[in-house]
């Protein structure tokens, strides 16, 4: 038996055919199209028609590559970016582009997660002091769905707005697959202001100007009673519709699991892993669901998401959540994040005057540029008599929240990305990057030093997030990585050293676990959703009950079976190096307070 996972990222759709044991048999990636407005850099738009078409091509290609018969595919799972998909009441796409066509039938019907048009609407929402803000770290991001829906309400005719229904993109995918409007706990609680234990907040929607949703009993955004909102992987409708089965090349009625947001699929595809030591020794212990609360999932690419779950709801200032039941029934999750990590590294390298020299040297020596940088740093360490690289850069300090617009190949499709200060745990869009310790140098040596300092800054900010989570009540002792940054072993080892914490602490980090395939973790998580949906349907056909209580144990069992062992990188720094890391962290925290102090002094001077 096989399962299909479909991952809809910012610039592509990836489908993978996965075995019962979690082995990826075949994969296919299809690029999707993003529209930009040259007059307004805030605009990012996509098309559900385009995404679904590419999903069909990808799934069919997986079957063709593998030779697996469609009848042997027993379940399908989806994950996607937290983007807003808009259709009419018949499910046909509705234009979300500003202008005369807004609200008409048309292809451009997705407000991408990175779209920042709803800035004013977010300000209105954040001025309400509503209980919904309590569950997003105290402040709602303009990237969430309610600010975007409010923007559409403010810019669309009332008649056209009343004919719309709104989906977080993962839920649209299961709707398109089954024509069942069931929504997921993951999307509704994380991105749509659905409050744990009490659901939709009538006063909130009326106060911000979305009383239309209340009048329609929330049908426009998936109005259901709490017991009808699905936990991850629970079956949606009657499985694949006739039309969707044909479009995906699968069998009608194939089980479809309730979808989740892409970063949460990264959690799903990593945190249940056993792990090997760097010498290849495999741990004998099978991880329990109880152990999961000590494991932070870091989904790291252009930016990074940090996800951890707990048995009780834990409120953490500057960190989204707590969200109830987004994946495991009965468990809560918090989500932190860094706006720019892989993208920051790319910026620091490519904007340096010596970058072309670095590339040229790598070409001449037949080495990757990161290997060249390692060589330069080691040569410099020996020349200067430093015991470690952190000692080599002890007088160079970078604070990483660079702000502004940036276009790079590190961004999928080279998209122009808006960076907005600090996401977690300060949650302050006014934070800016800074660097102290500059020299009059534009050499490749200077580039290597700044590269190492950037790795350190990303790691220090990760520790800041982990420390904040632990002080609030979490108990994180390991990081489970996924995403493109897994390939950078220097960064992974830096995480292990920096996030280790104070010696002797009960919450001292034990290590960083790298997945068997960092790029496959998210789509593997999606396939697990399809597996659970199939298993639930099998139980129900046998006449046995299967509800939320059973979901937790069964999903974790599937995760353990389908997640390949990872490799743990343990901290190895000696006493002196650890002292330097602690000093660097102290300076990192001081730089935040100094920046706030200086900002206030300048505001006072200009008032």
Coordinates of C-alpha atoms in Angstrom, one line a residue:
X1 CA 0.0 0.0 0.0
X2 CA 1.1 3.5 -0.8
X3 CA 0.2 7.1 0.1
X4 CA 0.5 10.3 -1.8
X5 CA 1.6 13.6 -0.1
X6 CA 1.0 16.9 -1.9
X7 CA 3.0 19.9 -0.7
X8 CA 2.0 23.3 -2.1
X9 CA 4.9 25.7 -1.4
X10 CA 5.4 29.3 -2.3
X11 CA 6.7 28.6 -5.8
X12 CA 5.9 25.0 -6.6
X13 CA 3.8 21.9 -6.0
X14 CA 5.6 18.8 -4.9
X15 CA 4.0 15.4 -4.9
X16 CA 5.6 12.2 -3.4
X17 CA 4.5 8.6 -3.5
X18 CA 5.4 7.1 -0.1
X19 CA 5.4 3.5 1.1
X20 CA 3.9 2.2 4.3
X21 CA 7.3 2.4 6.0
X22 CA 7.8 6.1 4.9
X23 CA 10.1 5.4 2.0
X24 CA 9.7 7.9 -0.8
X25 CA 9.3 5.9 -4.0
X26 CA 8.9 8.8 -6.4
X27 CA 8.6 12.6 -6.4
X28 CA 7.7 15.3 -8.9
X29 CA 8.0 19.1 -8.6
X30 CA 6.0 21.4 -10.7
X31 CA 6.5 25.2 -10.6
X32 CA 3.5 27.5 -10.0
X33 CA 3.0 31.0 -11.1
X34 CA 3.0 34.1 -8.9
X35 CA 1.7 37.5 -10.1
X36 CA 3.3 40.7 -8.8
X37 CA 2.0 44.3 -9.1
X38 CA 4.9 46.5 -10.4
X39 CA 3.1 49.5 -8.9
X40 CA 2.7 47.9 -5.4
X41 CA 5.5 45.7 -4.0
X42 CA 3.1 44.4 -1.3
X43 CA 1.1 42.3 -3.8
X44 CA 1.6 38.5 -4.3
X45 CA -1.1 36.6 -6.0
X46 CA -1.6 33.1 -7.3
X47 CA -4.3 30.8 -8.8
X48 CA -6.0 27.8 -7.5
X49 CA -6.6 26.6 -11.1
X50 CA -2.9 26.7 -11.7
X51 CA -2.0 25.0 -8.4
X52 CA -4.5 22.2 -8.9
X53 CA -3.4 21.6 -12.4
X54 CA 0.3 21.3 -11.3
X55 CA -0.8 19.0 -8.4
X56 CA -2.4 16.7 -11.0
X57 CA 0.7 16.6 -13.2
X58 CA 2.9 15.9 -10.2
X59 CA 0.8 13.0 -8.8
X60 CA 0.4 11.4 -12.3
X61 CA 4.2 11.7 -12.8
X62 CA 4.9 10.0 -9.5
X63 CA 2.7 7.0 -10.6
X64 CA 4.4 7.0 -14.0
X65 CA 7.9 7.1 -12.6
X66 CA 7.2 4.4 -10.0
X67 CA 5.1 2.0 -12.0
X68 CA 2.7 1.7 -9.0
X69 CA -0.9 1.1 -10.0
X70 CA -3.4 3.8 -8.9
X71 CA -5.4 1.1 -7.1
X72 CA -2.5 0.6 -4.7
X73 CA -2.7 4.3 -3.5
X74 CA -4.9 4.2 -0.4
X75 CA -4.8 7.7 0.9
X76 CA -3.9 11.3 -0.1
X77 CA -2.8 14.2 2.2
X78 CA -2.2 17.8 1.5
X79 CA -0.3 20.7 3.1
X80 CA 0.1 24.2 1.8
X81 CA 1.2 27.7 2.6
X82 CA -1.2 29.7 4.8
X83 CA -2.5 31.7 1.8
X84 CA -6.1 32.9 1.3
X85 CA -8.1 31.2 -1.5
X86 CA -11.3 32.9 -2.6
X87 CA -14.1 31.2 -4.6
X88 CA -17.8 31.9 -5.2
X89 CA -20.4 29.8 -3.6
X90 CA -20.1 27.2 -6.4
X91 CA -16.4 26.9 -5.8
X92 CA -15.3 28.8 -8.9
X93 CA -12.3 31.2 -8.5
X94 CA -13.0 34.9 -7.7
X95 CA -10.5 37.7 -8.6
X96 CA -8.8 39.2 -5.6
X97 CA -6.7 41.8 -7.5
X98 CA -7.5 45.4 -6.7
X99 CA -9.3 47.3 -9.5
X100 CA -12.5 46.9 -11.4
X101 CA -12.2 43.1 -11.7
X102 CA -12.1 42.6 -8.0
X103 CA -14.8 40.1 -7.1
X104 CA -15.5 39.0 -10.6
X105 CA -14.9 35.4 -11.9
X106 CA -11.2 35.0 -12.8
X107 CA -8.0 33.1 -12.4
X108 CA -6.1 35.3 -9.8
X109 CA -7.9 34.2 -6.7
X110 CA -5.2 33.6 -4.0
X111 CA -3.8 36.2 -1.7
X112 CA -0.4 34.7 -1.1
X113 CA 0.9 34.4 2.5
X114 CA 3.6 37.0 1.7
X115 CA 1.1 39.5 0.5
X116 CA 1.1 42.7 2.7
X117 CA -1.8 44.7 1.3
X118 CA -3.8 44.3 4.6
X119 CA -1.5 46.5 6.7
X120 CA -4.3 49.0 7.8
X121 CA -6.7 46.1 8.4
X122 CA -4.2 44.4 10.7
X123 CA -3.9 47.7 12.6
X124 CA -7.7 47.9 13.1
X125 CA -7.7 44.3 14.3
X126 CA -4.8 44.8 16.7
X127 CA -6.6 47.9 18.3
X128 CA -9.6 45.8 19.4
X129 CA -8.0 44.1 22.5
X130 CA -10.1 41.1 21.5
X131 CA -9.5 37.6 23.0
X132 CA -8.5 36.4 19.6
X133 CA -5.2 38.4 19.9
X134 CA -4.4 36.4 23.1
X135 CA -4.0 33.3 20.9
X136 CA -1.5 34.9 18.4
X137 CA 1.1 36.2 20.9
X138 CA -0.8 39.5 21.5
X139 CA -0.7 40.8 17.9
X140 CA -2.2 39.5 14.7
X141 CA 0.1 39.4 11.6
X142 CA -1.2 41.0 8.4
X143 CA -0.2 37.7 6.7
X144 CA -3.1 35.9 8.5
X145 CA -6.5 35.4 6.8
X146 CA -8.8 37.7 8.7
X147 CA -6.9 40.9 7.8
X148 CA -6.9 39.8 4.1
X149 CA -10.7 39.1 4.2
X150 CA -11.3 42.5 5.8
X151 CA -9.2 44.1 3.0
X152 CA -11.5 42.4 0.4
X153 CA -14.6 43.5 2.3
X154 CA -13.3 47.1 2.3
X155 CA -12.4 47.1 -1.4
X156 CA -15.1 44.9 -3.0
X157 CA -18.7 45.7 -3.7
X158 CA -21.1 44.3 -1.0
X159 CA -22.9 42.2 -3.6
X160 CA -19.7 40.5 -4.8
X161 CA -18.4 40.0 -1.3
X162 CA -21.6 38.3 -0.2
X163 CA -21.1 35.7 -3.0
X164 CA -17.6 34.7 -1.7
X165 CA -16.3 31.8 0.4
X166 CA -12.9 31.9 1.9
X167 CA -10.4 29.1 2.5
X168 CA -7.0 28.8 4.0
X169 CA -5.2 27.1 1.1
X170 CA -4.7 23.7 2.8
X171 CA -8.5 23.5 3.3
X172 CA -9.2 24.6 -0.3
X173 CA -7.1 21.6 -1.5
X174 CA -9.3 19.1 0.4
X175 CA -12.4 21.0 -0.8
X176 CA -11.3 20.7 -4.4
X177 CA -10.4 17.0 -3.9
X178 CA -13.7 16.0 -2.2
X179 CA -16.2 18.9 -2.7
X180 CA -16.7 18.7 1.1
X181 CA -16.4 22.0 2.9
X182 CA -15.0 20.6 6.1
X183 CA -12.3 22.7 7.6
X184 CA -9.2 21.8 9.6
X185 CA -8.4 22.7 13.1
X186 CA -4.9 23.6 11.9
X187 CA -6.1 26.3 9.4
X188 CA -9.0 27.7 11.5
X189 CA -7.1 28.0 14.8
X190 CA -3.7 29.1 13.4
X191 CA -4.8 31.5 10.7
X192 CA -8.5 32.3 10.9
X193 CA -9.2 33.5 14.4
X194 CA -11.0 30.4 15.6
X195 CA -10.6 30.5 19.4
X196 CA -9.9 27.2 21.2
X197 CA -12.9 25.9 23.2
X198 CA -15.2 28.7 22.1
X199 CA -14.9 28.9 18.3
X200 CA -15.9 32.1 16.4
X201 CA -16.1 35.4 18.3
X202 CA -19.2 37.3 17.3
X203 CA -18.2 40.6 19.0
X204 CA -14.7 40.5 17.3
X205 CA -16.0 40.1 13.8
X206 CA -18.7 42.7 14.2
X207 CA -16.3 45.2 15.8
X208 CA -13.8 45.0 12.9
X209 CA -16.4 45.3 10.2
X210 CA -17.0 41.7 9.2
X211 CA -20.5 41.4 10.5
X212 CA -21.4 39.7 7.2
X213 CA -19.6 36.6 8.4
X214 CA -21.7 36.5 11.6
X215 CA -25.0 37.0 9.7
X216 CA -24.2 34.1 7.5
X217 CA -23.4 32.0 10.6
X218 CA -19.7 31.9 9.4
X219 CA -20.6 29.8 6.4
X220 CA -18.3 32.0 4.3
X221 CA -15.2 30.9 6.3
X222 CA -16.4 27.3 7.1
X223 CA -18.9 27.8 9.8
X224 CA -19.2 24.6 11.8
X225 CA -19.6 23.4 15.4
X226 CA -16.3 22.6 17.1
X227 CA -16.9 18.9 16.9
X228 CA -17.3 19.2 13.1
X229 CA -13.9 20.9 12.6
X230 CA -11.4 18.1 11.7
X231 CA -8.1 17.3 13.4
X232 CA -5.2 16.5 11.1
X233 CA -5.6 13.4 8.9
X234 CA -9.2 12.7 9.7
X235 CA -11.2 11.7 6.6
X236 CA -12.7 14.5 4.6
X237 CA -16.1 13.7 3.0
X238 CA -16.4 10.5 0.9
X239 CA -12.8 10.7 -0.4
X240 CA -11.8 11.8 -3.9
X241 CA -14.6 12.9 -6.1
X242 CA -15.0 11.4 -9.6
X243 CA -13.6 14.6 -11.1
X244 CA -10.7 15.0 -8.7
X245 CA -9.7 11.4 -9.1
X246 CA -9.5 11.8 -12.8
X247 CA -7.5 15.0 -12.5
X248 CA -5.0 13.4 -10.0
X249 CA -4.9 10.0 -11.8
X250 CA -6.2 8.2 -8.7
X251 CA -9.2 6.1 -7.8
X252 CA -12.5 7.7 -6.9
X253 CA -13.2 7.4 -3.2
X254 CA -9.5 7.3 -2.2
X255 CA -9.3 8.5 1.4
X256 CA -8.4 12.2 1.8
X257 CA -6.9 13.4 5.1
X258 CA -7.7 16.8 6.6
X259 CA -4.9 19.1 5.6
X260 CA -2.4 21.2 7.6
X261 CA -0.2 24.2 7.0
X262 CA 3.2 23.4 5.4
X263 CA 5.3 24.2 8.5
X264 CA 3.2 21.9 10.6
X265 CA 3.7 19.2 8.0
X266 CA 7.4 19.7 8.7
X267 CA 6.7 19.0 12.4
X268 CA 4.7 15.9 11.4
X269 CA 7.5 14.5 9.2
X270 CA 10.4 14.9 11.7
X271 CA 9.6 14.9 15.5
X272 CA 8.7 11.2 15.8
X273 CA 12.1 10.1 14.4
X274 CA 14.6 7.9 16.2
X275 CA 18.1 9.1 15.6
X276 CA 21.6 7.9 15.0
X277 CA 24.7 9.3 16.6
X278 CA 27.3 10.7 14.2
X279 CA 29.2 7.4 14.4
X280 CA 26.1 5.7 13.0
X281 CA 24.8 4.1 16.3
X282 CA 21.0 4.0 16.3
X283 CA 19.1 4.8 19.4
X284 CA 17.1 1.9 20.7
X285 CA 14.4 3.9 22.4
X286 CA 11.1 4.3 20.5
X287 CA 9.9 7.9 21.0
X288 CA 6.6 8.3 22.8
X289 CA 3.9 11.0 22.3
X290 CA 4.9 12.3 25.8
X291 CA 8.5 12.8 24.5
X292 CA 7.2 15.1 21.7
X293 CA 6.7 18.0 24.0
X294 CA 10.5 18.2 24.4
X295 CA 11.1 18.3 20.7
X296 CA 11.1 21.6 18.8
X297 CA 10.5 21.3 15.0
X298 CA 12.5 24.0 13.0
X299 CA 11.4 24.2 9.4
X300 CA 14.2 26.2 7.9
X301 CA 14.5 27.7 4.5
X302 CA 14.4 31.3 3.3
X303 CA 12.8 32.0 6.7
X304 CA 12.3 29.6 9.7
X305 CA 9.3 28.4 11.7
X306 CA 9.6 26.9 15.1
X307 CA 6.8 24.6 16.4
X308 CA 6.5 22.9 19.7
X309 CA 3.5 21.2 21.3
X310 CA 2.3 20.8 24.9
X311 CA -0.4 19.1 26.8
X312 CA -1.7 22.4 28.2
X313 CA -2.1 25.7 26.5
X314 CA 1.0 27.9 27.2
X315 CA 0.8 31.6 26.4
X316 CA 4.1 33.1 25.2
X317 CA 4.5 36.8 24.5
X318 CA 5.6 37.3 20.9
X319 CA 4.9 33.7 19.9
X320 CA 1.8 32.6 18.0
X321 CA -0.6 30.3 19.9
X322 CA -1.4 28.4 21.9
X323 CA -3.4 26.6 19.2
X324 CA -5.5 23.7 20.3
X325 CA -5.6 20.4 18.3
X326 CA -3.8 21.7 15.1
X327 CA -2.3 18.3 14.6
X328 CA -2.6 15.9 17.6
X329 CA -6.1 15.9 19.3
X330 CA -5.9 17.1 22.9
X331 CA -2.5 18.8 22.4
X332 CA -1.7 22.5 22.0
X333 CA 1.0 24.1 19.9
X334 CA 3.0 27.3 19.8
X335 CA 4.6 28.7 16.7
X336 CA 7.6 31.0 16.6
X337 CA 9.6 32.2 13.7
X338 CA 12.5 34.2 12.1
X339 CA 11.6 36.4 9.2
X340 CA 14.9 35.9 7.5
X341 CA 17.5 33.1 7.9
X342 CA 18.5 31.5 4.7
X343 CA 17.7 34.7 2.9
X344 CA 19.9 36.6 5.4
X345 CA 22.9 34.4 4.7
X346 CA 22.4 34.8 1.0
X347 CA 22.2 38.6 1.4
X348 CA 25.3 38.8 3.5
X349 CA 27.3 36.8 1.0
X350 CA 26.1 38.2 -2.3
X351 CA 26.2 41.9 -1.4
X352 CA 29.8 41.7 -0.2
X353 CA 32.4 43.0 -2.6
X354 CA 34.5 39.8 -2.4
X355 CA 31.6 37.5 -3.4
X356 CA 32.7 37.2 -7.1
X357 CA 36.2 36.4 -5.9
X358 CA 34.7 33.7 -3.6
X359 CA 32.8 32.2 -6.5
X360 CA 35.8 32.3 -8.8
X361 CA 38.1 30.6 -6.2
X362 CA 35.5 27.9 -5.7
X363 CA 35.4 27.3 -9.4
X364 CA 39.2 27.1 -9.7
X365 CA 39.5 24.8 -6.7
X366 CA 36.5 22.7 -7.7
X367 CA 34.9 23.4 -4.3
X368 CA 31.5 24.6 -3.1
X369 CA 31.8 28.2 -1.9
X370 CA 30.9 27.2 1.7
X371 CA 33.9 24.8 1.7
X372 CA 36.1 27.7 0.5
X373 CA 34.7 29.8 3.4
X374 CA 35.5 27.1 5.8
X375 CA 39.0 26.9 4.5
X376 CA 39.5 30.6 4.8
X377 CA 38.2 30.7 8.3
X378 CA 40.5 27.8 9.4
X379 CA 43.5 29.4 7.8
X380 CA 42.7 32.6 9.6
X381 CA 42.1 30.8 12.9
X382 CA 45.5 29.2 12.8
X383 CA 47.3 32.4 11.7
X384 CA 45.7 34.4 14.6
X385 CA 46.2 31.7 17.2
X386 CA 42.5 31.4 18.0
X387 CA 41.3 28.2 19.7
X388 CA 37.9 28.3 17.9
X389 CA 36.0 30.2 15.3
X390 CA 33.9 32.0 17.8
X391 CA 37.1 33.3 19.4
X392 CA 38.1 34.4 15.9
X393 CA 35.0 36.5 15.6
X394 CA 34.7 37.6 19.2
X395 CA 34.7 41.3 18.4
X396 CA 32.3 41.1 15.5
X397 CA 28.6 41.2 16.5
X398 CA 25.5 41.0 14.1
X399 CA 21.9 41.5 15.1
X400 CA 19.9 39.8 12.3
X401 CA 16.5 41.5 11.9
X402 CA 17.3 43.3 8.6
X403 CA 14.2 45.1 7.3
X404 CA 13.1 46.1 3.9
X405 CA 12.7 44.7 0.4
X406 CA 15.0 42.0 -1.0
X407 CA 15.0 40.0 -4.2
X408 CA 17.2 37.0 -4.4
X409 CA 17.5 33.5 -5.8
X410 CA 17.3 32.3 -2.3
X411 CA 13.6 33.3 -2.5
X412 CA 11.6 30.9 -4.5
X413 CA 11.3 32.2 -8.0
X414 CA 13.5 35.2 -7.0
X415 CA 10.4 36.8 -5.5
X416 CA 10.8 40.3 -4.0
X417 CA 10.3 39.7 -0.3
X418 CA 9.2 42.2 2.3
X419 CA 11.1 41.7 5.6
X420 CA 9.3 43.2 8.6
X421 CA 11.5 43.4 11.6
X422 CA 11.3 40.7 14.3
X423 CA 8.5 38.1 14.3
X424 CA 9.5 36.1 17.4
X425 CA 9.8 36.5 20.3
X426 CA 9.9 40.3 20.3
X427 CA 7.1 40.6 17.7
X428 CA 8.3 44.1 16.8
X429 CA 8.2 45.1 13.1
X430 CA 10.4 48.1 13.9
X431 CA 13.5 46.1 14.8
X432 CA 16.4 46.5 12.4
X433 CA 19.7 44.8 11.7
X434 CA 23.0 46.0 13.1
X435 CA 26.6 45.1 13.0
X436 CA 29.4 46.2 15.3
X437 CA 33.1 45.6 14.9
X438 CA 33.6 46.6 11.2
X439 CA 37.0 47.0 9.7
X440 CA 38.3 48.8 6.6
X441 CA 38.3 45.6 4.6
X442 CA 36.5 44.2 1.6
X443 CA 38.6 41.1 1.2
X444 CA 37.5 37.4 1.1
X445 CA 38.8 37.2 4.7
X446 CA 36.3 39.9 5.7
X447 CA 33.6 38.0 3.9
X448 CA 34.4 34.8 5.7
X449 CA 34.3 36.5 9.1
X450 CA 30.9 38.1 8.3
X451 CA 29.6 34.7 7.1
X452 CA 30.5 33.0 10.4
X453 CA 29.1 35.9 12.4
X454 CA 25.8 35.6 10.4
X455 CA 25.6 31.9 11.2
X456 CA 26.1 32.8 14.8
X457 CA 23.4 35.5 14.8
X458 CA 20.8 33.2 13.3
X459 CA 21.7 30.6 16.0
X460 CA 21.5 33.2 18.8
X461 CA 18.1 34.3 17.7
X462 CA 17.0 30.7 17.6
X463 CA 18.2 30.3 21.2
X464 CA 16.3 33.5 22.1
X465 CA 13.1 31.9 20.8
X466 CA 13.8 28.6 22.7
X467 CA 14.6 30.3 25.9
X468 CA 11.5 32.4 25.7
X469 CA 9.4 29.3 25.1
X470 CA 11.0 27.4 28.0
X471 CA 10.7 30.3 30.4
X472 CA 6.9 30.4 29.6
X473 CA 6.5 26.8 30.5
X474 CA 7.7 24.6 27.7
X475 CA 10.5 22.1 28.2
X476 CA 12.5 21.9 24.9
X477 CA 15.6 19.7 25.0
X478 CA 16.2 19.0 21.3
X479 CA 15.7 20.6 17.8
X480 CA 14.4 18.5 14.9
X481 CA 15.3 20.3 11.7
X482 CA 13.9 20.2 8.1
X483 CA 14.2 22.4 5.1
X484 CA 17.0 23.6 2.9
X485 CA 19.2 24.9 5.7
X486 CA 19.8 21.3 6.8
X487 CA 22.5 21.1 4.1
X488 CA 24.6 23.7 5.9
X489 CA 26.4 21.6 8.5
X490 CA 28.3 24.6 9.9
X491 CA 24.9 26.2 10.8
X492 CA 23.5 23.0 12.2
X493 CA 26.5 22.5 14.5
X494 CA 26.3 26.2 15.5
X495 CA 22.7 25.6 16.5
X496 CA 23.8 22.7 18.7
X497 CA 26.5 24.7 20.5
X498 CA 24.6 28.1 20.9
X499 CA 21.2 26.6 21.9
X500 CA 22.8 24.3 24.4
X501 CA 22.2 26.7 27.2
X502 CA 23.8 27.1 30.6
X503 CA 25.8 24.1 31.9
X504 CA 23.8 22.0 34.3
X505 CA 20.4 23.5 33.4
X506 CA 17.5 21.0 33.5
X507 CA 16.6 22.3 30.0
X508 CA 20.1 22.1 28.5
X509 CA 19.8 21.2 24.8
X510 CA 20.9 17.7 24.0
X511 CA 21.4 18.2 20.3
X512 CA 20.1 19.0 16.8
X513 CA 18.5 16.1 14.9
X514 CA 18.9 16.3 11.1
X515 CA 16.3 14.3 9.0
X516 CA 17.2 11.6 6.6
X517 CA 16.1 13.9 3.8
X518 CA 15.6 17.5 4.8
X519 CA 13.8 18.5 1.7
X520 CA 11.3 15.6 1.9
X521 CA 10.1 16.0 5.5
X522 CA 7.2 18.3 4.7
X523 CA 5.7 16.2 1.9
X524 CA 6.3 13.1 4.0
X525 CA 4.2 14.7 6.7
X526 CA 1.4 15.3 4.1
X527 CA 1.5 11.6 3.1
X528 CA 1.0 10.6 6.7
X529 CA -2.3 12.5 6.7
X530 CA -3.5 10.3 3.8
X531 CA -2.3 7.2 5.7
X532 CA -4.4 8.2 8.8
X533 CA -7.5 8.9 6.7
X534 CA -7.2 5.4 5.2
X535 CA -6.7 3.8 8.6
X536 CA -9.7 5.6 10.1
X537 CA -12.0 4.6 7.2
X538 CA -10.9 1.0 7.6
X539 CA -11.8 1.0 11.3
X540 CA -15.2 2.6 10.6
X541 CA -16.0 0.0 7.9
X542 CA -15.3 -2.6 10.5
X543 CA -18.1 -1.0 12.6
X544 CA -15.8 0.4 15.2
X545 CA -15.8 4.0 16.5
X546 CA -12.9 6.3 15.8
X547 CA -12.9 9.8 17.2
X548 CA -10.7 12.5 18.5
X549 CA -9.4 10.4 21.4
X550 CA -8.2 7.6 19.0
X551 CA -6.7 10.1 16.6
X552 CA -3.9 11.1 18.8
X553 CA -2.5 7.6 19.4
X554 CA -3.0 6.4 15.9
X555 CA -1.4 9.4 14.2
X556 CA 1.6 9.2 16.5
X557 CA 1.9 5.5 15.8
X558 CA 1.9 6.3 12.0
X559 CA 4.5 9.1 12.5
X560 CA 6.9 6.7 14.4
X561 CA 6.5 4.0 11.7
X562 CA 6.9 6.3 8.7
X563 CA 9.6 8.7 9.9
X564 CA 13.2 7.6 8.9
X565 CA 15.9 7.8 11.5
X566 CA 17.7 11.1 11.7
X567 CA 21.3 12.0 12.8
X568 CA 21.9 13.9 16.0
X569 CA 24.6 16.6 16.2
X570 CA 25.5 17.0 19.8
X571 CA 27.3 20.0 21.3
X572 CA 31.0 19.5 21.8
X573 CA 32.4 22.9 22.8
X574 CA 34.9 23.0 25.6
X575 CA 34.8 25.3 28.6
X576 CA 36.4 28.4 27.0
X577 CA 34.3 28.1 23.8
X578 CA 31.1 27.8 25.9
X579 CA 32.0 30.9 27.8
X580 CA 32.4 32.8 24.5
X581 CA 29.0 31.6 23.3
X582 CA 27.4 32.7 26.5
X583 CA 29.1 36.1 26.2
X584 CA 27.8 36.4 22.7
X585 CA 24.3 35.6 23.8
X586 CA 24.4 38.2 26.5
X587 CA 25.6 40.8 24.0
X588 CA 22.8 39.7 21.6
X589 CA 20.2 40.4 24.2
X590 CA 21.8 43.7 25.2
X591 CA 21.7 44.8 21.5
X592 CA 17.9 44.4 21.5
X593 CA 17.5 46.6 24.5
X594 CA 20.0 49.2 23.2
X595 CA 18.2 49.4 19.9
X596 CA 14.9 50.0 21.7
X597 CA 16.6 52.6 23.9
X598 CA 18.2 54.5 21.0
X599 CA 14.9 54.4 19.1
X600 CA 13.1 56.0 22.0
X601 CA 15.7 58.6 22.3
X602 CA 15.4 59.6 18.7
X603 CA 11.6 59.6 18.9
X604 CA 11.9 61.9 21.9
X605 CA 14.3 64.2 20.0
X606 CA 12.0 64.5 17.0
X607 CA 8.7 64.8 18.9

